[in-house]
Coordinates of N, CA, C and O in Angstrom, one line a residue:
X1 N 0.9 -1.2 0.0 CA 0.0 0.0 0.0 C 0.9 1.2 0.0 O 1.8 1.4 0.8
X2 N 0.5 2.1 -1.0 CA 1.4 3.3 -1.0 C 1.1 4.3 0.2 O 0.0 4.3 0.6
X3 N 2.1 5.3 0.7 CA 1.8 6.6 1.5 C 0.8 7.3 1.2 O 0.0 7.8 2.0
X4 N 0.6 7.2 0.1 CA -1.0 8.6 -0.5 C -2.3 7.8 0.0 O -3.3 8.4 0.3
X5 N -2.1 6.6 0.2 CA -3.4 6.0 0.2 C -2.9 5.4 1.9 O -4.0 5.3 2.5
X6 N -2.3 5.2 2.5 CA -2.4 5.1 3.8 C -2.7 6.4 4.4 O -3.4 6.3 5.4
X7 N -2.2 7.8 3.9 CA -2.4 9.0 4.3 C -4.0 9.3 4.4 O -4.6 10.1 5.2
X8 N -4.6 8.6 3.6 CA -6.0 8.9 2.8 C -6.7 8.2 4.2 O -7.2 8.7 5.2
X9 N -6.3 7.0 3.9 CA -7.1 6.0 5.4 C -6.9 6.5 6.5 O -8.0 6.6 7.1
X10 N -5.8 7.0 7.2 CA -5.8 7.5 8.1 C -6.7 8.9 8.5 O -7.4 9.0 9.6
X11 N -6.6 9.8 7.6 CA -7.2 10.9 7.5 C -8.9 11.0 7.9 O -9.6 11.6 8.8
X12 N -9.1 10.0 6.6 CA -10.5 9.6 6.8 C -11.5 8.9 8.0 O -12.7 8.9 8.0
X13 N -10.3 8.2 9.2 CA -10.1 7.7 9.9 C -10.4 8.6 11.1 O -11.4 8.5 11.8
X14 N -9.4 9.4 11.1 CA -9.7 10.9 12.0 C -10.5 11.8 12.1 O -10.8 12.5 13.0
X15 N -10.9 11.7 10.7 CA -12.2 12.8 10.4 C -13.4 11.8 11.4 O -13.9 11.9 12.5
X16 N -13.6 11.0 10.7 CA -14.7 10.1 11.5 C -14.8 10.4 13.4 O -15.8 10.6 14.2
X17 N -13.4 10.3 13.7 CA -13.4 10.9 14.7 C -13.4 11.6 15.6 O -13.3 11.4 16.8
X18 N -13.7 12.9 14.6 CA -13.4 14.3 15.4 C -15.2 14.6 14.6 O -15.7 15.8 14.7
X19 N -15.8 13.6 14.1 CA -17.7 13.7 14.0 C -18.1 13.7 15.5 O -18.9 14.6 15.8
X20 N -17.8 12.7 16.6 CA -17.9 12.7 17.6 C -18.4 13.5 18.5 O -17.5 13.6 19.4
X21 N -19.6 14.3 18.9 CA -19.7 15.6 19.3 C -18.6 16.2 20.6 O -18.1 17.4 20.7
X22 N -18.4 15.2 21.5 CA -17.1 15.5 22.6 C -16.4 14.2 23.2 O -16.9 13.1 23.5
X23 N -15.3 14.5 23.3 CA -14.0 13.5 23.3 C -13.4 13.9 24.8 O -12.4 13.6 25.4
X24 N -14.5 14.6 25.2 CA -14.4 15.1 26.4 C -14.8 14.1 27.7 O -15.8 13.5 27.4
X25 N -14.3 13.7 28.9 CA -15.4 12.7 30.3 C -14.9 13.5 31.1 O -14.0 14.3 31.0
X26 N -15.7 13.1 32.1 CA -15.2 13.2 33.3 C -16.9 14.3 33.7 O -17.8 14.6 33.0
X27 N -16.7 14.5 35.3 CA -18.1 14.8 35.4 C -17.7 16.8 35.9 O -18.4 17.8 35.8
X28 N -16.4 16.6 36.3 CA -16.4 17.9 36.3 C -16.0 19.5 35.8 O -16.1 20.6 36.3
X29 N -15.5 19.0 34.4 CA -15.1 19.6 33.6 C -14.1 20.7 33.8 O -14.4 21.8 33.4
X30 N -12.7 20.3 34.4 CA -12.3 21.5 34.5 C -10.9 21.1 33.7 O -10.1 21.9 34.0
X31 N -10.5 20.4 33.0 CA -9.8 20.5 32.0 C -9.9 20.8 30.6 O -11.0 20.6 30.1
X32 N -9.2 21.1 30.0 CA -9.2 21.7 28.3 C -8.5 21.6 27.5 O -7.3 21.7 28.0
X33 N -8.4 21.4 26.2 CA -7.2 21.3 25.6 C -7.2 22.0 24.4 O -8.3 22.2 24.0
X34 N -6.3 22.6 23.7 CA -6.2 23.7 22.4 C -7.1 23.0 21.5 O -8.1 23.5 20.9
X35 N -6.5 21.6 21.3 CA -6.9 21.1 20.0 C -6.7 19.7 20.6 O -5.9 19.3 21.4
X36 N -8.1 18.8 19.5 CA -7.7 17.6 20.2 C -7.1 16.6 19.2 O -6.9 15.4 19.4
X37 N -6.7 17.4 18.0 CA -5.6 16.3 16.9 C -5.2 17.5 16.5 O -5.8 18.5 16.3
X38 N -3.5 17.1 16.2 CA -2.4 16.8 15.1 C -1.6 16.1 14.6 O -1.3 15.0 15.1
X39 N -1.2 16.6 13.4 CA -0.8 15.6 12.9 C 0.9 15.6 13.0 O 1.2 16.6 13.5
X40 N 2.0 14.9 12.7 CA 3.3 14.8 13.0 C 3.9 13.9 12.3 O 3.4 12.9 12.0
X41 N 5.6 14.4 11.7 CA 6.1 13.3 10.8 C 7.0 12.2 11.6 O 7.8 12.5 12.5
X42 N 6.8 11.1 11.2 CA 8.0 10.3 12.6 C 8.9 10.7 12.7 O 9.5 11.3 11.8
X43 N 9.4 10.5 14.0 CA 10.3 11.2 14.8 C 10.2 12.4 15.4 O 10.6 12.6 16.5
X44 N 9.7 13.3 14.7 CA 8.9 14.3 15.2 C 8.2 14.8 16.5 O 7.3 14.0 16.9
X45 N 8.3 15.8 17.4 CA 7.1 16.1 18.0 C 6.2 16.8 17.8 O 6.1 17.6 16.9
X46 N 5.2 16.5 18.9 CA 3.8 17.4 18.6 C 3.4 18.3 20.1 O 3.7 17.6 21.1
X47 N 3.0 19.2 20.3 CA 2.2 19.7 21.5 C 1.0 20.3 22.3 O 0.5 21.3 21.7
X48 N 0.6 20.0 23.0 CA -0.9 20.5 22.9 C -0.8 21.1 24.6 O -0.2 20.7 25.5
X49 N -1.7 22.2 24.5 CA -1.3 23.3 25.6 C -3.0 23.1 26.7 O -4.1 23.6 26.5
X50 N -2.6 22.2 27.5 CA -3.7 22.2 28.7 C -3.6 22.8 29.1 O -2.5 23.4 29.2
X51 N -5.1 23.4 29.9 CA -5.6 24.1 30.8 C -6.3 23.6 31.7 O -7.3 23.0 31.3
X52 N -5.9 23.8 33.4 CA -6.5 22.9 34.5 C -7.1 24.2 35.3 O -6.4 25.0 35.8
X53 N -8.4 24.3 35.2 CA -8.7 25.1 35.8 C -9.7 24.9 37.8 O -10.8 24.3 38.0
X54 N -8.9 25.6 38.7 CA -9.6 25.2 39.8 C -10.8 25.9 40.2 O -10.9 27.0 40.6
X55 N -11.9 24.8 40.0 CA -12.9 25.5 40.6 C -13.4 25.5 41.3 O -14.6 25.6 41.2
X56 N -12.6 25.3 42.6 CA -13.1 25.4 43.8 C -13.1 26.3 44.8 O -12.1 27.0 44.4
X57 N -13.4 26.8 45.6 CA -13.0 28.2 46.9 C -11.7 28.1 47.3 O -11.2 29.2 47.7
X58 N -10.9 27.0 47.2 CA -10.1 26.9 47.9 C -8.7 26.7 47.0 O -8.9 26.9 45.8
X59 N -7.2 26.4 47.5 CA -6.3 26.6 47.0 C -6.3 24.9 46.7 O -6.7 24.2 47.6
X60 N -5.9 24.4 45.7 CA -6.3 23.0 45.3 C -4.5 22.3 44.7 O -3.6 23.2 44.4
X61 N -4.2 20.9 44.7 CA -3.1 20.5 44.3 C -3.4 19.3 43.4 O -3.9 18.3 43.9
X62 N -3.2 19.5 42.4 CA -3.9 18.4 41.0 C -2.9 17.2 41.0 O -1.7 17.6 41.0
X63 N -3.0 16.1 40.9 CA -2.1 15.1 40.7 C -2.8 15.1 38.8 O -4.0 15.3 38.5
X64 N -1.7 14.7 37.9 CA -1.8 15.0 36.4 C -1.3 13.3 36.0 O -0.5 12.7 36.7
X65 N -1.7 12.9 35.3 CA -1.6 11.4 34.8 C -2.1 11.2 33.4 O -3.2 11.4 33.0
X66 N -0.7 10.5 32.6 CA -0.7 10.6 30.8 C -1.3 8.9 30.8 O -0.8 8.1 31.6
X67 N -2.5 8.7 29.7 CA -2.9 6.9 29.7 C -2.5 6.9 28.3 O -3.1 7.5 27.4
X68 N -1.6 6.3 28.0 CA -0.9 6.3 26.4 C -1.3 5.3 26.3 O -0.8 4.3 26.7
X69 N -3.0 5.3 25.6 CA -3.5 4.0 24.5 C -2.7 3.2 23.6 O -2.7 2.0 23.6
X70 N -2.1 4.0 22.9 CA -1.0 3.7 21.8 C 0.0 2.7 21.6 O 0.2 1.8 20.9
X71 N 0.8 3.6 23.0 CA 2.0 3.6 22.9 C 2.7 4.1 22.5 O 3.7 3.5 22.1
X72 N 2.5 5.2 22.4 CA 3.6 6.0 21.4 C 4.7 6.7 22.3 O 4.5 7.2 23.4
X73 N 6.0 6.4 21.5 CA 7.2 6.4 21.8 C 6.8 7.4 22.9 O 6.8 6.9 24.1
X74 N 6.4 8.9 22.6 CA 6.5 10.0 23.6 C 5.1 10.6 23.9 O 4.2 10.8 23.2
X75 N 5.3 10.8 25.3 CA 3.9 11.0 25.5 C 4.2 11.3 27.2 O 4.2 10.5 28.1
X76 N 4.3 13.0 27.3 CA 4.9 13.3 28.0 C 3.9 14.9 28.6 O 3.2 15.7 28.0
X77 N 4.2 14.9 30.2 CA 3.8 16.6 30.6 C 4.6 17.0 31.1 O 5.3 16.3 31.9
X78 N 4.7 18.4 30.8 CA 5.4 19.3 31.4 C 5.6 19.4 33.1 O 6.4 20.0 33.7
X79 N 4.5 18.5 33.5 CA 3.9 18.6 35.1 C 3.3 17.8 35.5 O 2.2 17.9 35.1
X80 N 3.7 16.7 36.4 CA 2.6 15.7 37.0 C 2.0 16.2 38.2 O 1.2 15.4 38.8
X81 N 2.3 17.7 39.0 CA 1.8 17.7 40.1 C 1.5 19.2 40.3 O 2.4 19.7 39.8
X82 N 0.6 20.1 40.7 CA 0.7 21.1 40.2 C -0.4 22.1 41.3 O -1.4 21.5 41.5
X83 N -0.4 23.4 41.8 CA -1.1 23.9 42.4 C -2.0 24.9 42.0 O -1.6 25.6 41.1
X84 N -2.9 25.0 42.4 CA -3.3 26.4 41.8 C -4.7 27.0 42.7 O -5.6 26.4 43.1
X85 N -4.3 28.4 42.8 CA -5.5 29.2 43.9 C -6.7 28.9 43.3 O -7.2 28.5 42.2
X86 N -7.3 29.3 44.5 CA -9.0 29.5 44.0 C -9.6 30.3 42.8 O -9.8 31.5 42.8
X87 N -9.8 29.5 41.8 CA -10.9 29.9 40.6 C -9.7 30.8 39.9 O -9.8 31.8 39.2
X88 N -8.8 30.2 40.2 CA -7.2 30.5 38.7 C -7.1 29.5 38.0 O -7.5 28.4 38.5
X89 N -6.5 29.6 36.6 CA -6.2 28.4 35.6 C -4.7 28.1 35.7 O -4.0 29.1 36.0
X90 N -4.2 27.1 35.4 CA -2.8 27.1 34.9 C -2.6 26.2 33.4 O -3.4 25.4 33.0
X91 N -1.6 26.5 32.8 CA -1.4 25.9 31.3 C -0.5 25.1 31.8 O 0.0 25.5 32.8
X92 N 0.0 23.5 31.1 CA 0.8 23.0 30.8 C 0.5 22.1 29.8 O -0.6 21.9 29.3
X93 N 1.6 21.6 29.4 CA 1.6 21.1 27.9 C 2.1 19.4 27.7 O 2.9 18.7 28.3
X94 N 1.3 19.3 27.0 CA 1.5 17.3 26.5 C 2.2 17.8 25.3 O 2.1 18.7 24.5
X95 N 3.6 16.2 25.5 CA 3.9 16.3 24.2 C 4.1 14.9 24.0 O 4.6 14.0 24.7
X96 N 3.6 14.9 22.3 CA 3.7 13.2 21.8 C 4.2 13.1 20.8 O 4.0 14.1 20.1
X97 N 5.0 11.9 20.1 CA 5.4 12.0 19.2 C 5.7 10.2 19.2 O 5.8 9.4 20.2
X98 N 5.9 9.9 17.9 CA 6.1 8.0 18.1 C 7.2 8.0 16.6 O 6.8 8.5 15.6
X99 N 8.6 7.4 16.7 CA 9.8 7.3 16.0 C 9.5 6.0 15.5 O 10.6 5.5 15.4
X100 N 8.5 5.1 15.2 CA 8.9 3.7 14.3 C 7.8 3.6 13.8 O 7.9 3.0 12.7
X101 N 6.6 4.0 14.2 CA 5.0 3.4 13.5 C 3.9 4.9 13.3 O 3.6 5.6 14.2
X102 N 3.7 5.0 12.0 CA 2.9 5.5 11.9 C 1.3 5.1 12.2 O 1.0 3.9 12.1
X103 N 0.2 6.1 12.5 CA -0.9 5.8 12.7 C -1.7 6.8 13.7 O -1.2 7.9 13.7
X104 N -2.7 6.5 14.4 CA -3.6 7.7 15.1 C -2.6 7.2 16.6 O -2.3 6.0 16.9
X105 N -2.4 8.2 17.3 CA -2.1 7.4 18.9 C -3.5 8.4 19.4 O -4.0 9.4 18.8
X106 N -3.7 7.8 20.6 CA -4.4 8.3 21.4 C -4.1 8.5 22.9 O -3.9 7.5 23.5
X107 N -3.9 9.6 23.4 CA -3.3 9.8 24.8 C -4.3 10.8 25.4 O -4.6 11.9 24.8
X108 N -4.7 10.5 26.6 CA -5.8 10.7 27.5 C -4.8 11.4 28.6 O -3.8 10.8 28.9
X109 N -5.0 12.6 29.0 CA -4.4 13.2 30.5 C -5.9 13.6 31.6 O -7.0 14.0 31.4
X110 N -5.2 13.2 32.7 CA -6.3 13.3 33.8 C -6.1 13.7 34.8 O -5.2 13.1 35.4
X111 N -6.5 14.6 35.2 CA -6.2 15.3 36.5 C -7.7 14.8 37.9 O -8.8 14.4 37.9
X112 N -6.6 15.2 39.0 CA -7.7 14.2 40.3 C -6.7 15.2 41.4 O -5.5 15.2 41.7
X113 N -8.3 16.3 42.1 CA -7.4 17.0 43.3 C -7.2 16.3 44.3 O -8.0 15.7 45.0
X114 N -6.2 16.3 44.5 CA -5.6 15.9 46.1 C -6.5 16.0 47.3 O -6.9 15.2 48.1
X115 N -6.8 17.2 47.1 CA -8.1 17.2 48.7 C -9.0 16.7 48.4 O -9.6 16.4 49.4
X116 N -9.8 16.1 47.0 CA -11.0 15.7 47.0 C -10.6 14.8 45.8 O -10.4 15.5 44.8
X117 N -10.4 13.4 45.6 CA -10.2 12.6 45.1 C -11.2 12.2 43.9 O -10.9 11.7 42.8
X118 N -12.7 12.7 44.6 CA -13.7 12.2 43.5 C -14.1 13.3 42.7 O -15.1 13.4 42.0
X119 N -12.8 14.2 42.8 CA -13.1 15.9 41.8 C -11.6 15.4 40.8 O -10.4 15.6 41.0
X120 N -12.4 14.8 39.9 CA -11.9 14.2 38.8 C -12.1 14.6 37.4 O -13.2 14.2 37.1
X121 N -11.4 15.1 36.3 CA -11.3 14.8 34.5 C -10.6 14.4 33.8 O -9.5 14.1 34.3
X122 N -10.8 14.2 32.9 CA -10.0 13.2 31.6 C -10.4 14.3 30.0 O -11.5 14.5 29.4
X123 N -9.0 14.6 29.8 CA -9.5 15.2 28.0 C -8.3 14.0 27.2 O -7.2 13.5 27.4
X124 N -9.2 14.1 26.4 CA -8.3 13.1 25.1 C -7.5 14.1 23.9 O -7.8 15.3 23.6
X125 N -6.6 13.5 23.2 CA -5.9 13.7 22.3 C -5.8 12.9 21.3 O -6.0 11.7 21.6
X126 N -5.5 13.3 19.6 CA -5.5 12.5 19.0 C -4.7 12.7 18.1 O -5.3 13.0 17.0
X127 N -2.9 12.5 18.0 CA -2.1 12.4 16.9 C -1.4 11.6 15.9 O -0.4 10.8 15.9
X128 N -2.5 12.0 14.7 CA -1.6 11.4 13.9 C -0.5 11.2 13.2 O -0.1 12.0 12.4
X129 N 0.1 9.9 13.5 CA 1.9 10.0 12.8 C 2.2 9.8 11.7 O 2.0 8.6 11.5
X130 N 2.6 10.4 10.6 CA 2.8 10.5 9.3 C 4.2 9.8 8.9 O 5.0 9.4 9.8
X131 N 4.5 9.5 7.3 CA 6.0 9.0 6.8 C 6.1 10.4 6.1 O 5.1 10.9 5.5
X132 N 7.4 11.1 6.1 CA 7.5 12.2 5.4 C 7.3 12.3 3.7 O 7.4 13.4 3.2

């Protein structure tokens, strides 16, 4: 199978998936993400800029955790632990990238506050790895 036509399948692939109306769980919604696909050539990285916002009264400490469906080589945050005041946001950033197999990876980040274990989200990502 040539590149043009695995490009095609994948593509088509992705689109299907971003029909999906939200790629979003979790019950309390305080994570976000820029964008929830790009695309990337192997070896390559890619980045996507979270936002954890606390919305609680209180001064809150997020434990941050990457579920690499995939497996792709890289699949990394800027921050696994992180604080932040009452009803402030903070950004940090996922980065993914996979050096041997092209295809969609999917990598989920989830944050869970420390003082309240069942104040829980999950946003998904979805990059696809390209042959140049």
């Amino acid at each position: 199978m040539n590149i043009r036509i695995k490009f095609t399948i994948l593509i088509g692939f992705v689109l299907c998936i971003l029909g999906i109306t939200s790629l979003s769980v979790g019950s309390a919604g305080f994570l976000t993400v820029d964008t929830i696909y790009q695309t990337t050539i192997l070896g390559y990285n890619t980045t996507y800029q979270i936002t954890i916002e606390n919305i609680r009264d209180e001064t809150d400490n997020y434990d941050l955790n990457v579920i690499n469906i995939n497996n792709a080589s890289l699949a990394v945050l800027s921050q696994y632990n992180i604080t932040i005041e009452a009803g402030q946001h903070t950004n940090i950033t996922l980065t993914v990238a996979d050096n041997d197999t092209i295809g969609p990876y999917y990598i989920n980040v989830n944050a869970t506050s420390q003082s309240n274990p069942d104040l829980t989200d999950e946003i998904e990502t979805i990059t696809a790895v390209i042959e140049d």
